[in-house]
PDB file of C-alpha atoms in Angstrom:
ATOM      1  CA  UNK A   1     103.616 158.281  37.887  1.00 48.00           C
ATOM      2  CA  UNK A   2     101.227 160.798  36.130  1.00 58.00           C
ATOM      3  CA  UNK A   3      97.717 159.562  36.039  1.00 70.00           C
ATOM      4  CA  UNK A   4      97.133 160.525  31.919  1.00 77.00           C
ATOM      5  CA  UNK A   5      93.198 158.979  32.268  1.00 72.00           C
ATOM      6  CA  UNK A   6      92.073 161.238  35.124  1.00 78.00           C
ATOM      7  CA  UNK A   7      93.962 164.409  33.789  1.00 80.00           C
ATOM      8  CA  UNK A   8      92.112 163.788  29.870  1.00 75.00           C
ATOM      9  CA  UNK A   9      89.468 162.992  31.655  1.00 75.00           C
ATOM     10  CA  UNK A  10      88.965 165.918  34.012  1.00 81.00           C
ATOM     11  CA  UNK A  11      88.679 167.674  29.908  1.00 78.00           C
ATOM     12  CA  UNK A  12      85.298 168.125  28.987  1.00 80.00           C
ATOM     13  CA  UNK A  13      86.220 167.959  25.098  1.00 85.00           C
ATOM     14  CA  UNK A  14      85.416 165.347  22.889  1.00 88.00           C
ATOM     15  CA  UNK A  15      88.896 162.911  22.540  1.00 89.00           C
ATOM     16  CA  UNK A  16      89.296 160.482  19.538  1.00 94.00           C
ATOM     17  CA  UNK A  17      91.779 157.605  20.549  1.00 93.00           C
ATOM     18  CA  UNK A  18      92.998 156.076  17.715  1.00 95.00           C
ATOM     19  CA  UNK A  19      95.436 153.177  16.887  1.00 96.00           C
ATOM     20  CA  UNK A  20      97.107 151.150  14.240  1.00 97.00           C
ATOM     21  CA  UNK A  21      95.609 147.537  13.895  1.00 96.00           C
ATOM     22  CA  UNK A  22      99.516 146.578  14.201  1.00 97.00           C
ATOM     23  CA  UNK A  23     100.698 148.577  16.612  1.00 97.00           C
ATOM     24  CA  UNK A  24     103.405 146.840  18.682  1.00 96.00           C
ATOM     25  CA  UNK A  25     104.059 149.968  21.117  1.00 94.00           C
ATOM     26  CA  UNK A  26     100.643 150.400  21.792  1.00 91.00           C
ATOM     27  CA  UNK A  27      98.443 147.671  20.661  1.00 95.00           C
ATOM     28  CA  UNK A  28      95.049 147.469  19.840  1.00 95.00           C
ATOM     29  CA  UNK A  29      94.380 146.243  23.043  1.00 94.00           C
ATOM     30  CA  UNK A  30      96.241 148.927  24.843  1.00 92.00           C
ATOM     31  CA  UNK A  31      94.084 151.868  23.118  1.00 91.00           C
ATOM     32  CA  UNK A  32      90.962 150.247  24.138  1.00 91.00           C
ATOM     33  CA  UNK A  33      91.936 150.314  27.618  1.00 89.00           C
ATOM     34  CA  UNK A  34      92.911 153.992  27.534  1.00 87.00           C
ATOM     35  CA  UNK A  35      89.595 154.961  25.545  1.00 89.00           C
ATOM     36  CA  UNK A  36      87.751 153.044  28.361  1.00 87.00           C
ATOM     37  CA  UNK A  37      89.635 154.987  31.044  1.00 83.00           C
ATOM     38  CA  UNK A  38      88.770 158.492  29.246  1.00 84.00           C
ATOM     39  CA  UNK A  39      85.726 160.156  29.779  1.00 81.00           C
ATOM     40  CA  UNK A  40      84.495 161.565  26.618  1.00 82.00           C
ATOM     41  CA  UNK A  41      86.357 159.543  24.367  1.00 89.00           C
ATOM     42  CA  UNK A  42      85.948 157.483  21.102  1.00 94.00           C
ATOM     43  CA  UNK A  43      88.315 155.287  19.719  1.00 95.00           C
ATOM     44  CA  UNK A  44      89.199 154.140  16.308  1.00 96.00           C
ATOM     45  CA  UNK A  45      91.478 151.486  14.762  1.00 96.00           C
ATOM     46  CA  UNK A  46      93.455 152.747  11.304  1.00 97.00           C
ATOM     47  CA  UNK A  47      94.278 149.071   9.258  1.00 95.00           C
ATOM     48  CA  UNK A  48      97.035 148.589   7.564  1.00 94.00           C
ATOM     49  CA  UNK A  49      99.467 150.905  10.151  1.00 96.00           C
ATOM     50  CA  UNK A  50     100.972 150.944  13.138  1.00 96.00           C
ATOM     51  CA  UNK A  51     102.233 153.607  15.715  1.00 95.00           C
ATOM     52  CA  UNK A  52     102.547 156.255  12.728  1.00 95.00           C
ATOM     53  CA  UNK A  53      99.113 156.344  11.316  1.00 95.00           C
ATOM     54  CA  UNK A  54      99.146 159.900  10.127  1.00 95.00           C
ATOM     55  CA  UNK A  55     102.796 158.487   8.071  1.00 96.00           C
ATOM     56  CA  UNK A  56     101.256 155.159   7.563  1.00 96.00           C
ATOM     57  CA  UNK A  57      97.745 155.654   6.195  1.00 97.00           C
ATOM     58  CA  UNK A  58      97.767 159.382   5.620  1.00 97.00           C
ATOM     59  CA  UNK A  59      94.194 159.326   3.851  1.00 97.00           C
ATOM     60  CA  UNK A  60      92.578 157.273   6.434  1.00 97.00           C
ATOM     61  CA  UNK A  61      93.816 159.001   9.195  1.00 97.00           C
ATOM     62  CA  UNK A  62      92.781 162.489   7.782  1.00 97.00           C
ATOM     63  CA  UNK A  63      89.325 161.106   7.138  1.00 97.00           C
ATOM     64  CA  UNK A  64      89.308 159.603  10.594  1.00 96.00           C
ATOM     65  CA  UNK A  65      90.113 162.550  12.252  1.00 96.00           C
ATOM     66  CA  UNK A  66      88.179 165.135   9.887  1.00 96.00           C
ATOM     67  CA  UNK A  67      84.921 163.122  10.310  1.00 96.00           C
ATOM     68  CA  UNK A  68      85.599 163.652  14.170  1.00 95.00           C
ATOM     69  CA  UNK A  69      85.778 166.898  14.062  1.00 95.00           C
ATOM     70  CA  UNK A  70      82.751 167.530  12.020  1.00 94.00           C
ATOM     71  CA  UNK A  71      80.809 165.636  14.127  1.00 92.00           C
ATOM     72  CA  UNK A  72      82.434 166.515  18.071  1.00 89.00           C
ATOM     73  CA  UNK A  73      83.526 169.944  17.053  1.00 83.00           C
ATOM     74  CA  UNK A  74      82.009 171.903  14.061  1.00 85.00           C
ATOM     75  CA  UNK A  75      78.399 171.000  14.699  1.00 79.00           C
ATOM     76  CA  UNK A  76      78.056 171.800  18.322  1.00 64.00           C
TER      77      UNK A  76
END
């Protein structure tokens, strides 16, 4: 198999790893492993979703992921 965590990791980019508090494909507990295996990364739970956050809680998500970039990104 591909080893995903050393690949993002070997990125020097800011990552955001975010999942739906009822996510059954990749639960909460599953993104918190994969945030601790990525270098670089912060994670982020969405409530009230699950595997489709940007479908499932459209406004969060955008906020979420807007206030990431403004902070990683756009003021470096």
């Amino acid at each position: 198999g591909t080893d995903n965590a050393r690949i993002l990791s070997a990125l020097a980019i800011p990552k955001l790893v975010t999942v739906g508090e009822n996510d059954i494909l990749l639960p909460p507990e599953m993104s918190r492993q994969v945030h601790g295996l990525v270098r670089h990364s912060e994670s982020a739970m969405i409530e009230n979703a699950a595997h489709f956050t940007p479908y499932q809680a459209p406004d969060a998500f955008a906020r979420l992921v807007g206030d990431f970039i403004d902070r990683k990104i756009l003021t470096k």
